[in-house]
Amino acid sequence: MKIAVVGTGYVGLVTGTCLAEVGNQVTCVDIDKAKVKMMRTKQVPIYEPDLENLFRRNIDEGRLRFTTSLKDGIADAAVIFLALPTPPTEDGSADLSYVLQVADNLGPLLKSYTVVVDKSTVPVGTSERVSKHLAKKAKVKFDVVSNPEFLREGFAVGDFMKPDRVVIGTNSNKARKLMKELYTPYVRQGNPIIFMDERSAEMTKYAANSFLATKISFMNEVANLAERVGANVDYVRLGIGADERIGKRFLFPGIGYGGSCFPKDVLALTQIAHEHDYDFKILEAVIDINERQRLRLVSKIMDYYGDDLESKVFAIWGLAFKPDTDDIREAPALTIIKELQTAGAKVVAYDPEAIPNVKKYFPGASNMVFAKDAYKALKGADALIIATEWSEFRTPDFELMSKQLKNPVIFDGRNLYDLDIIKTKGFYYSSIGREAIHG
Ligand code: NAD
């Protein structure tokens, strides 16, 4: 099938590459000229495990190409995916200007019946709005389908190739048939393609992300209380997670959720609720808890050193919002760094993949030093802060850490170390939802 993907970011590039991988002819369109230039020279503009091989192979085999021209990119495409940004506006609602602008531009370019698939996360009713924008200048028939994306950064290729489920929102039989054909290669193990109307599909995406964010905030509350009552959240997590009604996943407490999806999607759903005069109380609480949790390590640091951090230097391990990605959007590490800088401290940071993005997009980066490896970051620092659970931090050389640090002090926002092990290493160690170890 001939397919176009408009917007070649984390979702669009993975979608385009994985659609090409099963034999489709895919053209990816992006307005970012530098990005398109990079991709044309076979460089992947983002860090996503397993993407590079697939990306190169499909370019080499002539199934994947890139353009900045919408007209050129969508020529003859039977299906056009929109994987455009929907960032939060000031009031928290999703900014649809990218999606609607492309719909306006697309209308007059359609030459025969086309299915336009919305993969961006958008408020309920957006499919109808996209249809109206397309219809302004379209001379042919088209259908707009809602096909929310559930891939996780860090596992995006696997999630696309073997999805738990595919959600398709459409009331058109023709579009339904085409979408089924397109997705059948990915659900050969029997995972469902779930068909529904457009509005329910749009709501499904927000409900899924909001539920997961609620699970995280709930566990963060349990962790904070565990510290006060002298319980160990590691045991509590195992104890409740073994109940299959609760499940083992997404029960890890930490320094709050981040990334380009949870914060904005939870906000957008509360905003949708406001617009319909509904007070979505749980979600309001989820947002408050998350904002407080992002500062949990900073309050622990200030309990330890006092409020004035003027002469202190902190090493930070991890800047990305989670491991296995270079995405720093809404990363808790950046909130922590800002707070430490405001309190007068200096920061030396290390992350395996995210440093270039931090240098580019984080305003506080000009006052920071970046280290080439994890241990170099520790040299002469008063303490280490762990903000992202990259696997290379999980079994470190504690002796070398002790030698490099001015004082053996760790504030761990991701509970990387077993308390029984860390007790033997001579560190002051403070984590989330567990007793502090006093060296
Ligand atoms: P992104 O910012 O990484 O990528 C968006 C791309 O669109 C960029 O490359 C940008 O240059 C391009 N673009 C902007 N305007 C354009 C235009 N007019 N024409 C062509 N290209 C244009 O965004 P993303 O993370 O891929 O997210 C895209 C959508 O998917 C969002 O709605 C997001 O909520 C949703 N989503 C994201 C994830 C995720 O993990 N990142 C997962 C599921 C759903």
CSV table of C-alpha atoms and ligand atoms in Angstrom, one decimal:
chain,number,residue,atom,x,y,z
A,1,MET,CA,0.0,0.0,0.0
A,2,LYS,CA,1.2,3.6,-0.6
A,3,ILE,CA,1.2,5.5,2.6
A,4,ALA,CA,2.2,9.0,3.8
A,5,VAL,CA,3.1,9.9,7.3
A,6,VAL,CA,2.9,13.6,8.1
A,7,GLY,CA,5.1,14.6,11.1
A,8,THR,CA,8.2,12.5,11.5
A,9,GLY,CA,8.9,12.7,15.3
A,10,TYR,CA,9.0,9.9,17.8
A,11,VAL,CA,5.6,8.5,16.6
A,12,GLY,CA,5.7,9.4,13.0
A,13,LEU,CA,9.2,8.0,12.3
A,14,VAL,CA,8.5,4.8,14.1
A,15,THR,CA,5.1,4.4,12.4
A,16,GLY,CA,6.6,5.1,8.9
A,17,THR,CA,9.5,2.8,9.4
A,18,CYS,CA,7.4,-0.1,10.8
A,19,LEU,CA,4.8,0.3,8.0
A,20,ALA,CA,7.7,0.1,5.5
A,21,GLU,CA,9.1,-2.9,7.2
A,22,VAL,CA,6.0,-5.1,6.3
A,23,GLY,CA,6.2,-4.1,2.7
A,24,ASN,CA,4.3,-0.8,2.3
A,25,GLN,CA,5.7,2.2,0.3
A,26,VAL,CA,6.0,5.0,2.8
A,27,THR,CA,6.8,8.6,2.4
A,28,CYS,CA,7.4,10.6,5.6
A,29,VAL,CA,6.7,14.4,5.4
A,30,ASP,CA,8.2,16.9,7.9
A,31,ILE,CA,8.5,20.7,7.8
A,32,ASP,CA,11.8,20.5,9.7
A,33,LYS,CA,14.3,20.8,6.8
A,34,ALA,CA,17.3,19.9,8.9
A,35,LYS,CA,15.6,16.7,10.1
A,36,VAL,CA,14.6,15.7,6.6
A,37,LYS,CA,18.2,16.3,5.4
A,38,MET,CA,19.5,14.1,8.2
A,39,MET,CA,17.1,11.3,7.4
A,40,ARG,CA,17.9,11.5,3.7
A,41,THR,CA,21.5,10.8,4.7
A,42,LYS,CA,20.3,7.8,6.7
A,43,GLN,CA,20.8,9.3,10.1
A,44,VAL,CA,18.1,8.7,12.7
A,45,PRO,CA,17.2,12.1,14.3
A,46,ILE,CA,16.1,10.5,17.7
A,47,TYR,CA,17.4,7.9,20.0
A,48,GLU,CA,15.1,4.9,20.0
A,49,PRO,CA,16.5,1.3,20.5
A,50,ASP,CA,16.2,-1.0,17.4
A,51,LEU,CA,15.0,1.8,15.1
A,52,GLU,CA,18.3,2.4,13.3
A,53,ASN,CA,18.6,-1.0,11.6
A,54,LEU,CA,15.0,-1.0,10.4
A,55,PHE,CA,15.2,2.6,9.2
A,56,ARG,CA,18.4,2.0,7.2
A,57,ARG,CA,17.2,-1.3,5.7
A,58,ASN,CA,13.9,0.1,4.5
A,59,ILE,CA,15.6,3.2,3.0
A,60,ASP,CA,18.1,0.9,1.2
A,61,GLU,CA,15.3,-1.3,-0.1
A,62,GLY,CA,13.4,1.7,-1.5
A,63,ARG,CA,10.4,1.5,0.8
A,64,LEU,CA,11.0,4.5,3.0
A,65,ARG,CA,11.7,8.1,1.8
A,66,PHE,CA,11.5,11.6,3.2
A,67,THR,CA,10.4,15.0,1.9
A,68,THR,CA,9.5,18.4,3.2
A,69,SER,CA,6.8,18.7,0.5
A,70,LEU,CA,3.3,17.7,1.5
A,71,LYS,CA,2.2,17.7,-2.1
A,72,ASP,CA,5.0,15.4,-3.1
A,73,GLY,CA,4.7,13.2,0.0
A,74,ILE,CA,1.0,12.4,-0.2
A,75,ALA,CA,0.8,11.9,-4.0
A,76,ASP,CA,-1.0,8.6,-4.7
A,77,ALA,CA,-1.2,7.7,-1.0
A,78,ALA,CA,-4.2,5.5,-0.1
A,79,VAL,CA,-3.7,6.3,3.6
A,80,ILE,CA,-2.3,9.5,5.2
A,81,PHE,CA,-1.2,9.3,8.8
A,82,LEU,CA,-1.0,12.5,10.8
A,83,ALA,CA,1.6,12.2,13.6
A,84,LEU,CA,1.8,15.9,14.5
A,85,PRO,CA,2.5,17.6,17.8
A,86,THR,CA,-0.5,18.4,20.1
A,87,PRO,CA,1.3,20.3,22.9
A,88,PRO,CA,-0.5,21.8,25.8
A,89,THR,CA,-1.8,25.4,25.5
A,90,GLU,CA,-1.6,27.7,28.5
A,91,ASP,CA,-4.9,26.4,29.9
A,92,GLY,CA,-3.8,22.8,29.5
A,93,SER,CA,-6.0,21.9,26.5
A,94,ALA,CA,-4.3,20.4,23.5
A,95,ASP,CA,-3.1,22.7,20.8
A,96,LEU,CA,-4.7,21.5,17.6
A,97,SER,CA,-3.2,24.1,15.3
A,98,TYR,CA,-0.6,21.7,13.8
A,99,VAL,CA,-3.2,19.1,13.0
A,100,LEU,CA,-5.9,21.5,11.6
A,101,GLN,CA,-3.3,23.5,9.6
A,102,VAL,CA,-2.2,20.3,7.9
A,103,ALA,CA,-5.9,19.3,7.3
A,104,ASP,CA,-6.4,22.7,5.6
A,105,ASN,CA,-3.4,22.2,3.4
A,106,LEU,CA,-4.3,18.6,2.6
A,107,GLY,CA,-7.8,19.2,1.4
A,108,PRO,CA,-7.0,20.6,-2.1
A,109,LEU,CA,-4.2,18.1,-2.6
A,110,LEU,CA,-6.3,14.9,-2.4
A,111,LYS,CA,-6.8,13.4,-5.9
A,112,SER,CA,-9.0,10.3,-5.1
A,113,TYR,CA,-10.6,8.6,-2.1
A,114,THR,CA,-8.2,8.7,0.8
A,115,VAL,CA,-8.2,7.7,4.4
A,116,VAL,CA,-6.7,10.3,6.7
A,117,VAL,CA,-5.7,8.7,10.0
A,118,ASP,CA,-5.2,10.8,13.1
A,119,LYS,CA,-2.4,9.2,15.2
A,120,SER,CA,-1.8,12.3,17.3
A,121,THR,CA,-3.4,12.4,20.8
A,122,VAL,CA,-6.3,14.7,20.4
A,123,PRO,CA,-9.5,15.8,22.3
A,124,VAL,CA,-12.8,14.1,21.7
A,125,GLY,CA,-14.4,15.4,18.6
A,126,THR,CA,-11.2,16.2,16.7
A,127,SER,CA,-11.9,13.8,13.9
A,128,GLU,CA,-15.0,15.7,13.0
A,129,ARG,CA,-13.1,19.0,13.1
A,130,VAL,CA,-10.4,17.5,10.9
A,131,SER,CA,-13.1,16.4,8.5
A,132,LYS,CA,-14.5,19.9,8.3
A,133,HIS,CA,-11.1,21.4,7.6
A,134,LEU,CA,-10.4,18.9,4.9
A,135,ALA,CA,-13.8,19.4,3.4
A,136,LYS,CA,-13.3,23.1,2.9
A,137,LYS,CA,-11.2,22.5,-0.2
A,138,ALA,CA,-11.4,18.8,-1.0
A,139,LYS,CA,-12.9,17.7,-4.3
A,140,VAL,CA,-12.9,14.0,-3.6
A,141,LYS,CA,-14.3,11.7,-0.9
A,142,PHE,CA,-12.3,10.9,2.2
A,143,ASP,CA,-12.7,9.4,5.6
A,144,VAL,CA,-11.0,10.6,8.8
A,145,VAL,CA,-10.1,7.7,11.2
A,146,SER,CA,-8.9,8.0,14.8
A,147,ASN,CA,-6.1,5.6,15.5
A,148,PRO,CA,-4.5,6.6,18.7
A,149,GLU,CA,-0.9,5.4,19.3
A,150,PHE,CA,0.1,3.5,22.4
A,151,LEU,CA,3.8,3.0,21.7
A,152,ARG,CA,6.2,3.7,24.6
A,153,GLU,CA,9.4,5.6,23.9
A,154,GLY,CA,12.3,3.2,24.6
A,155,PHE,CA,10.2,0.3,23.3
A,156,ALA,CA,8.6,2.0,20.4
A,157,VAL,CA,9.6,-0.4,17.6
A,158,GLY,CA,8.5,-3.5,19.6
A,159,ASP,CA,5.3,-1.8,20.6
A,160,PHE,CA,4.4,-1.0,17.0
A,161,MET,CA,5.4,-4.4,15.6
A,162,LYS,CA,3.6,-6.3,18.3
A,163,PRO,CA,1.0,-4.1,19.8
A,164,ASP,CA,-1.2,-5.2,22.8
A,165,ARG,CA,-4.1,-3.9,20.8
A,166,VAL,CA,-4.8,-1.6,17.9
A,167,VAL,CA,-7.7,0.9,18.4
A,168,ILE,CA,-9.5,2.1,15.3
A,169,GLY,CA,-12.2,4.7,15.5
A,170,THR,CA,-14.4,4.9,12.4
A,171,ASN,CA,-17.9,4.5,11.2
A,172,SER,CA,-17.0,4.0,7.6
A,173,ASN,CA,-16.9,0.4,6.3
A,174,LYS,CA,-14.5,1.3,3.5
A,175,ALA,CA,-12.0,2.9,6.0
A,176,ARG,CA,-12.4,0.0,8.4
A,177,LYS,CA,-11.5,-2.5,5.7
A,178,LEU,CA,-8.4,-0.6,4.7
A,179,MET,CA,-7.3,-0.2,8.3
A,180,LYS,CA,-7.8,-3.9,9.0
A,181,GLU,CA,-5.6,-4.8,5.9
A,182,LEU,CA,-2.9,-2.4,7.0
A,183,TYR,CA,-2.7,-3.6,10.6
A,184,THR,CA,-3.2,-7.4,10.1
A,185,PRO,CA,0.5,-8.1,9.7
A,186,TYR,CA,1.1,-6.7,13.3
A,187,VAL,CA,-1.5,-8.8,15.1
A,188,ARG,CA,-0.8,-12.3,13.8
A,189,GLN,CA,-0.5,-13.6,17.4
A,190,GLY,CA,-4.2,-12.7,17.9
A,191,ASN,CA,-3.9,-9.4,19.7
A,192,PRO,CA,-7.1,-7.5,18.9
A,193,ILE,CA,-7.9,-4.7,16.5
A,194,ILE,CA,-10.6,-3.0,18.4
A,195,PHE,CA,-13.1,-1.1,16.2
A,196,MET,CA,-15.2,1.7,17.6
A,197,ASP,CA,-16.5,5.1,16.8
A,198,GLU,CA,-14.1,8.1,16.4
A,199,ARG,CA,-15.0,9.8,19.7
A,200,SER,CA,-14.6,6.6,21.8
A,201,ALA,CA,-11.2,6.0,20.2
A,202,GLU,CA,-10.1,9.6,21.0
A,203,MET,CA,-11.3,9.1,24.6
A,204,THR,CA,-9.6,5.7,24.9
A,205,LYS,CA,-6.1,7.3,24.5
A,206,TYR,CA,-6.6,9.9,27.2
A,207,ALA,CA,-8.3,7.4,29.5
A,208,ALA,CA,-5.3,5.0,29.1
A,209,ASN,CA,-2.7,7.6,29.8
A,210,SER,CA,-4.6,9.1,32.7
A,211,PHE,CA,-5.1,5.8,34.3
A,212,LEU,CA,-1.4,5.0,34.1
A,213,ALA,CA,-0.5,8.4,35.5
A,214,THR,CA,-3.0,7.8,38.3
A,215,LYS,CA,-1.3,4.5,39.1
A,216,ILE,CA,2.1,6.2,39.4
A,217,SER,CA,0.8,9.1,41.6
A,218,PHE,CA,-1.0,6.6,43.8
A,219,MET,CA,2.2,4.6,44.3
A,220,ASN,CA,4.1,7.9,45.0
A,221,GLU,CA,1.6,8.7,47.8
A,222,VAL,CA,2.0,5.1,49.2
A,223,ALA,CA,5.8,5.6,49.1
A,224,ASN,CA,5.7,9.0,50.9
A,225,LEU,CA,3.5,7.5,53.6
A,226,ALA,CA,5.7,4.4,53.8
A,227,GLU,CA,8.7,6.6,54.8
A,228,ARG,CA,6.7,8.2,57.6
A,229,VAL,CA,5.3,4.9,59.0
A,230,GLY,CA,8.6,3.1,58.7
A,231,ALA,CA,7.4,0.7,56.0
A,232,ASN,CA,9.5,-0.3,52.9
A,233,VAL,CA,7.7,0.5,49.6
A,234,ASP,CA,9.7,-2.3,47.8
A,235,TYR,CA,7.8,-4.9,49.8
A,236,VAL,CA,4.5,-3.1,49.6
A,237,ARG,CA,4.9,-2.9,45.8
A,238,LEU,CA,5.6,-6.7,45.5
A,239,GLY,CA,2.8,-7.4,47.9
A,240,ILE,CA,0.1,-5.6,46.0
A,241,GLY,CA,1.5,-6.2,42.5
A,242,ALA,CA,1.1,-10.0,43.0
A,243,ASP,CA,-2.6,-9.5,43.0
A,244,GLU,CA,-3.5,-9.8,39.3
A,245,ARG,CA,-6.3,-7.4,39.6
A,246,ILE,CA,-3.6,-4.8,40.4
A,247,GLY,CA,-0.7,-6.1,38.3
A,248,LYS,CA,3.0,-5.8,38.8
A,249,ARG,CA,3.6,-3.0,36.2
A,250,PHE,CA,3.6,0.7,36.8
A,251,LEU,CA,3.9,0.4,40.6
A,252,PHE,CA,7.4,1.9,40.9
A,253,PRO,CA,7.5,5.0,43.0
A,254,GLY,CA,9.9,7.8,42.0
A,255,ILE,CA,10.2,11.5,41.3
A,256,GLY,CA,7.1,11.7,39.3
A,257,TYR,CA,6.0,10.9,35.7
A,258,GLY,CA,7.3,13.1,32.9
A,259,GLY,CA,7.7,12.8,29.1
A,260,SER,CA,5.7,14.2,26.2
A,261,CYS,CA,2.5,12.3,26.9
A,262,PHE,CA,1.4,11.8,30.5
A,263,PRO,CA,1.7,15.4,31.8
A,264,LYS,CA,0.0,16.8,28.7
A,265,ASP,CA,-2.6,14.1,28.3
A,266,VAL,CA,-3.7,14.2,32.0
A,267,LEU,CA,-3.9,18.0,31.7
A,268,ALA,CA,-5.9,17.8,28.5
A,269,LEU,CA,-8.4,15.3,29.9
A,270,THR,CA,-9.0,17.5,33.0
A,271,GLN,CA,-9.5,20.4,30.6
A,272,ILE,CA,-12.0,18.4,28.5
A,273,ALA,CA,-13.8,17.7,31.7
A,274,HIS,CA,-13.9,21.4,32.6
A,275,GLU,CA,-15.3,22.3,29.2
A,276,HIS,CA,-18.1,19.9,29.9
A,277,ASP,CA,-18.7,21.2,33.5
A,278,TYR,CA,-17.3,18.1,35.0
A,279,ASP,CA,-15.0,18.1,38.0
A,280,PHE,CA,-12.6,15.1,37.4
A,281,LYS,CA,-11.4,15.1,41.0
A,282,ILE,CA,-9.0,12.1,40.8
A,283,LEU,CA,-7.1,13.7,37.9
A,284,GLU,CA,-6.7,17.0,39.6
A,285,ALA,CA,-5.1,15.2,42.5
A,286,VAL,CA,-2.9,13.1,40.2
A,287,ILE,CA,-1.5,16.4,38.8
A,288,ASP,CA,-0.9,17.9,42.2
A,289,ILE,CA,0.8,14.8,43.5
A,290,ASN,CA,3.1,14.7,40.5
A,291,GLU,CA,4.1,18.3,40.9
A,292,ARG,CA,5.0,17.8,44.5
A,293,GLN,CA,6.7,14.5,43.8
A,294,ARG,CA,9.1,16.1,41.3
A,295,LEU,CA,10.5,18.2,44.2
A,296,ARG,CA,10.7,15.2,46.6
A,297,LEU,CA,14.5,14.8,46.2
A,298,VAL,CA,15.0,18.6,46.5
A,299,SER,CA,13.2,18.6,49.8
A,300,LYS,CA,15.3,15.7,51.0
A,301,ILE,CA,18.4,17.5,49.9
A,302,MET,CA,17.4,20.6,51.8
A,303,ASP,CA,16.5,18.6,54.9
A,304,TYR,CA,20.1,17.2,54.8
A,305,TYR,CA,22.0,20.4,53.9
A,306,GLY,CA,19.7,23.3,54.8
A,307,ASP,CA,18.1,25.7,52.3
A,308,ASP,CA,21.2,27.4,51.2
A,309,LEU,CA,23.1,25.3,48.7
A,310,GLU,CA,25.5,28.1,47.6
A,311,SER,CA,28.7,26.2,47.9
A,312,LYS,CA,27.4,22.8,46.9
A,313,VAL,CA,28.0,20.8,43.8
A,314,PHE,CA,25.6,18.0,42.8
A,315,ALA,CA,26.3,15.3,40.2
A,316,ILE,CA,23.2,14.2,38.4
A,317,TRP,CA,22.9,10.8,36.7
A,318,GLY,CA,20.1,10.8,34.1
A,319,LEU,CA,18.4,13.7,32.3
A,320,ALA,CA,15.9,12.0,30.0
A,321,PHE,CA,12.4,11.6,31.4
A,322,LYS,CA,13.0,7.8,31.4
A,323,PRO,CA,15.7,5.4,30.3
A,324,ASP,CA,16.3,4.3,26.7
A,325,THR,CA,15.2,7.6,25.2
A,326,ASP,CA,16.8,11.0,24.5
A,327,ASP,CA,13.4,12.7,25.1
A,328,ILE,CA,13.7,15.4,27.8
A,329,ARG,CA,10.2,16.8,27.5
A,330,GLU,CA,8.8,17.3,31.1
A,331,ALA,CA,11.7,15.4,32.5
A,332,PRO,CA,11.8,15.5,36.4
A,333,ALA,CA,15.6,15.9,36.3
A,334,LEU,CA,15.2,19.4,34.7
A,335,THR,CA,12.8,20.5,37.5
A,336,ILE,CA,15.3,19.3,40.1
A,337,ILE,CA,18.2,21.1,38.3
A,338,LYS,CA,16.3,24.4,38.1
A,339,GLU,CA,15.5,24.2,41.8
A,340,LEU,CA,19.1,23.4,42.8
A,341,GLN,CA,20.4,26.3,40.6
A,342,THR,CA,17.9,28.7,42.2
A,343,ALA,CA,19.2,27.6,45.6
A,344,GLY,CA,22.7,28.5,44.4
A,345,ALA,CA,24.1,25.0,43.8
A,346,LYS,CA,26.2,23.9,40.9
A,347,VAL,CA,25.3,20.9,38.8
A,348,VAL,CA,27.4,18.4,36.8
A,349,ALA,CA,25.2,16.1,34.7
A,350,TYR,CA,25.6,12.9,32.8
A,351,ASP,CA,23.1,11.0,30.6
A,352,PRO,CA,24.0,8.4,28.0
A,353,GLU,CA,21.8,9.9,25.3
A,354,ALA,CA,20.0,13.1,26.3
A,355,ILE,CA,22.9,15.7,26.7
A,356,PRO,CA,22.6,17.1,23.2
A,357,ASN,CA,18.8,17.8,23.7
A,358,VAL,CA,19.4,19.4,27.1
A,359,LYS,CA,22.1,21.7,25.6
A,360,LYS,CA,19.6,22.6,22.9
A,361,TYR,CA,16.4,23.0,24.7
A,362,PHE,CA,17.0,23.5,28.5
A,363,PRO,CA,17.4,27.2,29.5
A,364,GLY,CA,19.4,26.2,32.6
A,365,ALA,CA,22.0,24.3,30.6
A,366,SER,CA,24.3,27.3,30.2
A,367,ASN,CA,25.0,27.1,34.0
A,368,MET,CA,25.7,23.4,33.9
A,369,VAL,CA,28.7,21.2,33.3
A,370,PHE,CA,28.2,18.0,31.4
A,371,ALA,CA,30.4,15.0,32.1
A,372,LYS,CA,31.6,12.4,29.5
A,373,ASP,CA,30.8,9.5,31.7
A,374,ALA,CA,29.0,8.7,34.9
A,375,TYR,CA,32.1,8.6,37.1
A,376,LYS,CA,33.6,11.7,35.8
A,377,ALA,CA,30.4,13.5,36.8
A,378,LEU,CA,31.1,12.6,40.4
A,379,LYS,CA,34.6,14.1,40.7
A,380,GLY,CA,34.6,16.5,43.6
A,381,ALA,CA,30.7,16.6,43.9
A,382,ASP,CA,29.1,16.8,47.3
A,383,ALA,CA,26.5,14.3,46.5
A,384,LEU,CA,25.0,12.2,43.6
A,385,ILE,CA,21.4,12.6,42.5
A,386,ILE,CA,19.9,9.7,40.5
A,387,ALA,CA,17.1,11.0,38.3
A,388,THR,CA,16.7,8.4,35.5
A,389,GLU,CA,17.0,4.6,35.9
A,390,TRP,CA,19.4,3.9,32.9
A,391,SER,CA,20.6,0.3,33.2
A,392,GLU,CA,24.3,1.4,33.4
A,393,PHE,CA,23.6,3.0,36.8
A,394,ARG,CA,22.1,-0.2,38.3
A,395,THR,CA,25.3,-2.1,39.3
A,396,PRO,CA,27.9,0.7,39.6
A,397,ASP,CA,31.4,0.5,41.0
A,398,PHE,CA,30.6,1.8,44.5
A,399,GLU,CA,34.2,2.0,45.5
A,400,LEU,CA,35.1,4.2,42.6
A,401,MET,CA,32.0,6.3,43.3
A,402,SER,CA,33.2,6.8,46.9
A,403,LYS,CA,36.6,7.9,45.7
A,404,GLN,CA,35.3,10.3,43.2
A,405,LEU,CA,32.7,12.0,45.4
A,406,LYS,CA,33.7,14.6,48.0
A,407,ASN,CA,31.3,12.9,50.4
A,408,PRO,CA,29.7,9.5,49.9
A,409,VAL,CA,26.1,10.8,49.7
A,410,ILE,CA,23.4,9.6,47.2
A,411,PHE,CA,19.9,10.9,46.7
A,412,ASP,CA,18.2,8.2,44.6
A,413,GLY,CA,14.9,9.2,42.9
A,414,ARG,CA,14.5,5.8,41.2
A,415,ASN,CA,15.2,3.3,44.0
A,416,LEU,CA,18.0,1.7,42.0
A,417,TYR,CA,19.8,0.0,44.9
A,418,ASP,CA,18.8,-2.8,47.3
A,419,LEU,CA,18.9,-1.5,50.8
A,420,ASP,CA,20.8,-4.5,52.2
A,421,ILE,CA,23.5,-4.1,49.6
A,422,ILE,CA,23.8,-0.3,49.9
A,423,LYS,CA,24.1,-0.7,53.7
A,424,THR,CA,27.5,-2.4,53.2
A,425,LYS,CA,28.9,0.3,51.0
A,426,GLY,CA,29.3,3.2,53.4
A,427,PHE,CA,27.0,5.8,51.8
A,428,TYR,CA,24.4,8.1,53.2
A,429,TYR,CA,21.6,6.9,50.9
A,430,SER,CA,18.2,8.4,50.6
A,431,SER,CA,15.6,7.0,48.3
A,432,ILE,CA,11.8,7.1,47.8
A,433,GLY,CA,9.5,5.3,50.2
A,434,ARG,CA,12.3,3.5,52.1
A,435,GLU,CA,14.3,4.3,55.2
A,436,ALA,CA,17.4,6.5,54.8
A,437,ILE,CA,20.7,4.6,55.2
A,438,HIS,CA,23.3,6.5,57.3
A,439,GLY,CA,26.5,5.1,56.0
B,1,NAD,P1,7.3,15.1,18.0
B,1,NAD,O1,7.3,16.5,18.4
B,1,NAD,O2,8.5,14.2,18.3
B,1,NAD,O3,7.1,15.1,16.4
B,1,NAD,C1,6.3,15.9,15.6
B,1,NAD,C2,6.9,16.1,14.3
B,1,NAD,O4,5.9,16.8,13.5
B,1,NAD,C3,8.2,17.0,14.3
B,1,NAD,O5,9.2,16.3,13.6
B,1,NAD,C4,7.8,18.3,13.6
B,1,NAD,O6,8.8,18.9,12.9
B,1,NAD,C5,6.7,17.8,12.7
B,1,NAD,N1,5.7,18.8,12.2
B,1,NAD,C6,5.2,19.9,12.9
B,1,NAD,N2,4.4,20.6,12.1
B,1,NAD,C7,4.4,20.0,10.9
B,1,NAD,C8,3.7,20.2,9.6
B,1,NAD,N3,2.9,21.2,9.5
B,1,NAD,N4,4.0,19.3,8.6
B,1,NAD,C9,4.8,18.3,8.7
B,1,NAD,N5,5.5,18.0,9.9
B,1,NAD,C10,5.3,18.8,10.9
B,1,NAD,O7,6.0,14.5,18.5
B,1,NAD,P2,5.7,13.0,18.9
B,1,NAD,O8,6.2,12.7,20.2
B,1,NAD,O9,6.0,12.1,17.8
B,1,NAD,O10,4.1,13.0,19.1
B,1,NAD,C11,3.2,13.2,18.0
B,1,NAD,C12,1.8,12.9,18.5
B,1,NAD,O11,1.6,11.6,19.0
B,1,NAD,C13,1.3,13.8,19.7
B,1,NAD,O12,0.0,14.1,19.6
B,1,NAD,C14,1.6,12.9,20.9
B,1,NAD,O13,0.8,13.2,22.0
B,1,NAD,C15,1.2,11.5,20.3
B,1,NAD,N6,1.9,10.4,21.0
B,1,NAD,C16,3.2,10.4,21.3
B,1,NAD,C17,3.8,9.3,21.9
B,1,NAD,C18,5.3,9.4,22.3
B,1,NAD,O14,5.7,8.5,23.1
B,1,NAD,N7,6.0,10.4,21.9
B,1,NAD,C19,3.1,8.2,22.1
B,1,NAD,C20,1.8,8.1,21.7
B,1,NAD,C21,1.2,9.2,21.1
